[in-house]
Amino acid sequence: MQQAFSEYIKIIGKGQKGGRSLTRDEAYNAMKMVLAGEVTGDQRGAFLMLLRTREETPEEVIGFVDACRELIEGDVQTLTPTLDIGCYAGKRRQLPWYLLAVAVLAAQGHRIMLHGAHEPGSGRLYASKALPILGLAEAKSISDAKHQLDTIGVTYLDLSYLLPALDTIIKLREVFGLRSCANTLARLLNPTAAKYCVQGVYHMHLDHKHCRVNENYPHIDALCFRGDGGDPEVNGERETELFVTRNGETQEIRLPIITEKWALKDTRMDVNDMLEVWQGIRNHVYGEQAIIGTLASYLVLLEQHNTSDAIAKAQALWLQRDKSSLPFS
């Protein structure tokens, strides 16, 4: 097995003239070996960092995603959300306000699956840390997640419950000092094969790569955009390009600027501030426009609204929220 895997390292590692990208089948086989632990630690590190150096092609990512989905535990498929949202970036400058947009959607009857991971020593605030304060207890099993979906319409599962081998690779950032393709794969995972999925990315042109991947799964409607810090959160201080893929074809939709006011970095990063905004006790310039913009983008995907109607409905739903209870209750 180890000798067979070395051939994949050779293919991508021979340099500009001698090397080439992996085909979809080669990428599938290589990633399956990595996730199954059939390679040495040195081979895994070399493979991941060679890919990092030249960046993965859409065809390679598709093969990798195929391998990841095949190795997801069968009981995960018993979960039946309609919307899948990956929460992998973590926030540095602002709180994860998009979680309040998720809470509004859940209150409207949408079944939502959140999943994510955390990188040790990153200094970021991850969804998994904020959600318990907002009323969503940690799900420690698939059965916990199913109960939450059935009772409050939303759950969060750590990647360690969904695909532990991929979670291990994400945490290798502490060893490499760099992220690998594992973060991209986790965003694209959609482990329950939900009809709709949302992917937030950070780097320029990564949204285009996600679109090429999403187009290969025509049974899934996907929304991808460059979110704040890389999380699935619209920053309404600037125009946002929403890439919506349906039936294997991608449409670019421009979500306009929602506010002309620019917010400074949040030095407190206190999740209790989110609770006070939810309860109407305080205002937050960045937070409220982020909630409206994010909710509007999700409605474009789920209900096929145009941007004007989506923003108007998002504003109305936000005003109608139940301020007397926790966001997730």
Short mmCIF file of C-alpha atoms in Angstrom, two decimals, residues 25-281:
data_model
loop_
_atom_site.label_atom_id
_atom_site.label_comp_id
_atom_site.label_asym_id
_atom_site.label_seq_id
_atom_site.Cartn_x
_atom_site.Cartn_y
_atom_site.Cartn_z
CA ASP A 25 -10.06 8.48 -9.94
CA GLU A 26 -6.45 8.88 -8.83
CA ALA A 27 -7.45 11.58 -6.36
CA TYR A 28 -10.23 9.36 -5.01
CA ASN A 29 -7.87 6.40 -4.51
CA ALA A 30 -5.13 8.52 -2.96
CA MET A 31 -7.40 10.27 -0.47
CA LYS A 32 -9.10 7.02 0.45
CA MET A 33 -5.70 5.56 1.34
CA VAL A 34 -4.82 8.65 3.40
CA LEU A 35 -8.10 8.58 5.33
CA ALA A 36 -7.89 4.82 5.88
CA GLY A 37 -4.42 5.14 7.43
CA GLU A 38 -2.78 3.07 4.70
CA VAL A 39 0.13 5.51 4.29
CA THR A 40 2.98 6.53 6.55
CA GLY A 41 2.97 9.85 8.36
CA ASP A 42 5.80 11.05 6.13
CA GLN A 43 3.85 10.14 3.00
CA ARG A 44 0.73 11.88 4.24
CA GLY A 45 2.65 15.04 5.07
CA ALA A 46 4.50 15.09 1.74
CA PHE A 47 1.29 14.55 -0.21
CA LEU A 48 -0.69 17.25 1.59
CA MET A 49 2.06 19.86 1.42
CA LEU A 50 2.80 19.21 -2.27
CA LEU A 51 -0.87 19.84 -2.95
CA ARG A 52 -0.74 22.94 -0.81
CA THR A 53 2.22 24.31 -2.77
CA ARG A 54 0.54 24.19 -6.17
CA GLU A 55 -3.13 24.12 -5.03
CA GLU A 56 -5.62 21.38 -5.82
CA THR A 57 -7.47 21.33 -9.12
CA PRO A 58 -11.29 21.06 -9.11
CA GLU A 59 -10.99 17.51 -10.50
CA GLU A 60 -8.71 16.52 -7.63
CA VAL A 61 -11.06 18.05 -5.07
CA ILE A 62 -14.00 16.15 -6.57
CA GLY A 63 -12.09 12.88 -6.23
CA PHE A 64 -11.14 13.75 -2.65
CA VAL A 65 -14.76 14.62 -1.77
CA ASP A 66 -15.92 11.31 -3.27
CA ALA A 67 -13.51 9.46 -0.98
CA CYS A 68 -14.54 11.45 2.08
CA ARG A 69 -18.25 10.88 1.55
CA GLU A 70 -17.76 7.16 1.05
CA LEU A 71 -16.07 6.83 4.43
CA ILE A 72 -18.71 8.68 6.47
CA GLU A 73 -20.34 6.41 9.04
CA GLY A 74 -23.68 4.99 7.91
CA ASP A 75 -25.69 6.24 10.89
CA VAL A 76 -24.95 9.84 9.83
CA GLN A 77 -27.30 9.21 6.93
CA THR A 78 -30.18 8.82 9.39
CA LEU A 79 -30.04 12.59 9.93
CA THR A 80 -32.37 14.42 7.58
CA PRO A 81 -31.66 18.15 7.47
CA THR A 82 -32.68 20.23 4.47
CA LEU A 83 -29.79 22.68 4.81
CA ASP A 84 -26.11 21.88 5.45
CA ILE A 85 -23.70 24.61 6.63
CA GLY A 86 -20.00 24.08 7.25
CA CYS A 87 -18.48 26.23 10.03
CA TYR A 88 -14.74 25.72 9.72
CA ALA A 89 -12.96 29.07 9.57
CA GLY A 90 -13.56 30.50 13.02
CA LYS A 91 -13.88 34.24 13.64
CA ARG A 92 -11.08 36.65 14.53
CA ARG A 93 -12.43 40.16 13.92
CA GLN A 94 -16.14 39.79 14.61
CA LEU A 95 -18.43 37.42 16.46
CA PRO A 96 -20.15 34.59 14.51
CA TRP A 97 -23.31 36.60 13.82
CA TYR A 98 -24.37 34.19 11.08
CA LEU A 99 -25.47 31.82 13.85
CA LEU A 100 -28.35 34.18 14.64
CA ALA A 101 -29.40 34.03 10.98
CA VAL A 102 -29.42 30.24 11.37
CA ALA A 103 -31.59 30.58 14.49
CA VAL A 104 -34.14 32.67 12.56
CA LEU A 105 -34.28 30.10 9.77
CA ALA A 106 -34.73 27.23 12.21
CA ALA A 107 -37.64 29.06 13.81
CA GLN A 108 -39.25 29.15 10.35
CA GLY A 109 -39.22 25.36 10.14
CA HIS A 110 -36.00 24.69 8.25
CA ARG A 111 -33.99 21.68 9.45
CA ILE A 112 -30.35 22.75 9.59
CA MET A 113 -27.17 20.76 10.06
CA LEU A 114 -24.10 22.68 11.22
CA HIS A 115 -20.73 20.98 11.33
CA GLY A 116 -17.21 22.17 11.97
CA ALA A 117 -13.85 21.66 13.62
CA HIS A 118 -11.32 23.70 15.53
CA GLU A 119 -7.60 24.16 15.10
CA PRO A 120 -5.55 24.20 18.32
CA GLY A 121 -3.74 27.45 18.96
CA SER A 122 -5.51 29.38 16.19
CA GLY A 123 -6.90 32.05 18.51
CA ARG A 124 -10.22 31.98 16.63
CA LEU A 125 -13.72 31.80 18.02
CA TYR A 126 -15.43 28.74 16.58
CA ALA A 127 -19.14 28.06 16.29
CA SER A 128 -18.82 25.13 18.69
CA LYS A 129 -17.81 27.54 21.48
CA ALA A 130 -20.54 30.09 20.79
CA LEU A 131 -23.54 27.81 20.28
CA PRO A 132 -23.96 26.54 23.88
CA ILE A 133 -24.19 30.15 25.08
CA LEU A 134 -26.85 30.77 22.43
CA GLY A 135 -28.88 27.81 23.67
CA LEU A 136 -27.71 24.90 21.50
CA ALA A 137 -26.10 22.26 23.69
CA GLU A 138 -23.20 20.22 22.37
CA ALA A 139 -24.32 17.11 20.49
CA LYS A 140 -22.08 14.24 21.55
CA SER A 141 -23.54 11.57 19.30
CA ILE A 142 -25.58 11.06 16.16
CA SER A 143 -28.61 10.29 18.33
CA ASP A 144 -28.14 13.63 20.15
CA ALA A 145 -28.03 15.39 16.78
CA LYS A 146 -31.17 13.63 15.59
CA HIS A 147 -33.02 14.64 18.75
CA GLN A 148 -32.01 18.29 18.29
CA LEU A 149 -33.12 18.29 14.66
CA ASP A 150 -36.48 16.82 15.64
CA THR A 151 -37.08 19.20 18.56
CA ILE A 152 -35.53 22.57 17.64
CA GLY A 153 -34.69 22.08 13.96
CA VAL A 154 -30.95 22.60 14.16
CA THR A 155 -27.90 20.74 15.37
CA TYR A 156 -24.11 21.10 15.36
CA LEU A 157 -21.84 18.05 15.06
CA ASP A 158 -18.10 18.21 15.31
CA LEU A 159 -16.20 16.71 12.38
CA SER A 160 -14.66 14.24 14.82
CA TYR A 161 -18.07 12.48 14.94
CA LEU A 162 -18.59 12.62 11.17
CA LEU A 163 -15.20 11.74 9.70
CA PRO A 164 -12.49 11.48 12.39
CA ALA A 165 -9.68 10.90 9.88
CA LEU A 166 -10.40 14.21 8.15
CA ASP A 167 -10.61 15.98 11.50
CA THR A 168 -7.15 14.62 12.34
CA ILE A 169 -5.75 16.12 9.13
CA ILE A 170 -7.28 19.53 9.89
CA LYS A 171 -5.57 19.52 13.28
CA LEU A 172 -2.21 18.85 11.60
CA ARG A 173 -2.02 22.59 10.98
CA GLU A 174 -0.32 22.77 14.37
CA VAL A 175 2.42 20.52 12.94
CA PHE A 176 2.68 21.96 9.42
CA GLY A 177 2.06 25.59 10.27
CA LEU A 178 -0.22 25.61 7.20
CA ARG A 179 -3.73 24.52 6.39
CA SER A 180 -4.21 21.66 3.95
CA CYS A 181 -6.95 20.74 1.51
CA ALA A 182 -8.79 19.12 4.44
CA ASN A 183 -10.45 22.43 5.29
CA THR A 184 -11.82 22.72 1.76
CA LEU A 185 -13.03 19.13 1.81
CA ALA A 186 -14.81 19.60 5.12
CA ARG A 187 -16.72 22.61 3.79
CA LEU A 188 -17.80 20.60 0.75
CA LEU A 189 -18.58 17.44 2.71
CA ASN A 190 -22.36 17.79 3.18
CA PRO A 191 -22.24 14.54 5.19
CA THR A 192 -26.00 13.92 5.25
CA ALA A 193 -26.49 14.69 1.53
CA ALA A 194 -28.86 17.55 2.38
CA LYS A 195 -30.67 19.08 -0.58
CA TYR A 196 -29.17 22.52 0.13
CA CYS A 197 -25.70 23.47 1.37
CA VAL A 198 -23.84 26.69 2.15
CA GLN A 199 -20.07 27.15 1.87
CA GLY A 200 -18.19 30.19 3.08
CA VAL A 201 -14.65 30.70 1.76
CA TYR A 202 -11.96 33.30 2.36
CA HIS A 203 -9.42 33.39 -0.45
CA MET A 204 -10.12 35.02 -3.80
CA HIS A 205 -11.03 32.57 -6.58
CA LEU A 206 -11.65 29.74 -4.12
CA ASP A 207 -15.36 30.38 -4.61
CA HIS A 208 -14.91 29.66 -8.33
CA LYS A 209 -13.22 26.35 -7.52
CA HIS A 210 -16.06 25.39 -5.20
CA CYS A 211 -18.52 26.11 -8.01
CA ARG A 212 -16.71 23.74 -10.37
CA VAL A 213 -16.91 21.06 -7.68
CA ASN A 214 -20.56 21.76 -6.85
CA GLU A 215 -21.50 21.47 -10.52
CA ASN A 216 -20.53 17.79 -10.39
CA TYR A 217 -23.25 17.06 -7.82
CA PRO A 218 -26.44 18.22 -9.59
CA HIS A 219 -28.74 16.73 -6.94
CA ILE A 220 -27.50 19.33 -4.44
CA ASP A 221 -28.25 23.08 -4.60
CA ALA A 222 -25.22 24.93 -3.27
CA LEU A 223 -24.43 28.50 -2.24
CA CYS A 224 -20.82 29.63 -2.04
CA PHE A 225 -19.46 33.09 -1.26
CA ARG A 226 -16.47 34.83 0.28
CA GLY A 227 -17.63 35.21 3.84
CA ASP A 228 -16.26 37.20 6.74
CA GLY A 229 -13.07 35.48 7.85
CA GLY A 230 -14.01 32.54 5.62
CA ASP A 231 -17.13 31.59 7.56
CA PRO A 232 -20.62 31.49 5.93
CA GLU A 233 -21.39 35.08 6.98
CA VAL A 234 -22.13 37.96 4.63
CA ASN A 235 -20.38 41.24 5.41
CA GLY A 236 -22.95 43.80 4.27
CA GLU A 237 -20.34 46.55 4.28
CA ARG A 238 -19.41 45.42 0.76
CA GLU A 239 -21.12 43.88 -2.22
CA THR A 240 -21.08 40.10 -2.04
CA GLU A 241 -20.97 37.75 -5.00
CA LEU A 242 -23.25 34.80 -4.33
CA PHE A 243 -22.56 31.74 -6.47
CA VAL A 244 -25.66 29.55 -6.56
CA THR A 245 -25.33 26.15 -8.24
CA ARG A 246 -28.51 24.30 -9.22
CA ASN A 247 -28.80 21.26 -11.48
CA GLY A 248 -25.10 21.43 -12.30
CA GLU A 249 -25.14 25.08 -13.42
CA THR A 250 -23.89 28.11 -11.50
CA GLN A 251 -25.47 31.54 -11.43
CA GLU A 252 -23.70 34.60 -10.01
CA ILE A 253 -25.96 36.88 -7.98
CA ARG A 254 -24.76 40.15 -6.49
CA LEU A 255 -26.00 40.96 -3.02
CA PRO A 256 -25.78 44.76 -2.64
CA ILE A 257 -24.20 46.72 0.18
CA ILE A 258 -26.56 46.76 3.15
CA THR A 259 -24.89 49.43 5.29
CA GLU A 260 -22.53 52.30 4.53
CA LYS A 261 -21.10 52.21 8.04
CA TRP A 262 -17.85 50.35 8.62
CA ALA A 263 -17.26 48.61 11.93
CA LEU A 264 -13.98 48.37 13.77
CA LYS A 265 -12.60 45.07 14.97
CA ASP A 266 -14.52 43.71 17.94
CA THR A 267 -11.99 43.68 20.76
CA ARG A 268 -14.39 42.04 23.24
CA MET A 269 -15.53 39.04 21.19
CA ASP A 270 -18.06 38.27 23.93
CA VAL A 271 -20.84 35.92 22.76
CA ASN A 272 -23.14 37.47 25.38
CA ASP A 273 -23.21 40.55 23.13
CA MET A 274 -24.99 38.37 20.55
CA LEU A 275 -27.60 37.45 23.15
CA GLU A 276 -28.24 41.10 23.99
CA VAL A 277 -28.69 41.97 20.32
CA TRP A 278 -31.08 39.02 19.92
CA GLN A 279 -33.06 40.21 22.95
CA GLY A 280 -33.17 43.79 21.62
CA ILE A 281 -31.23 45.12 24.61
#
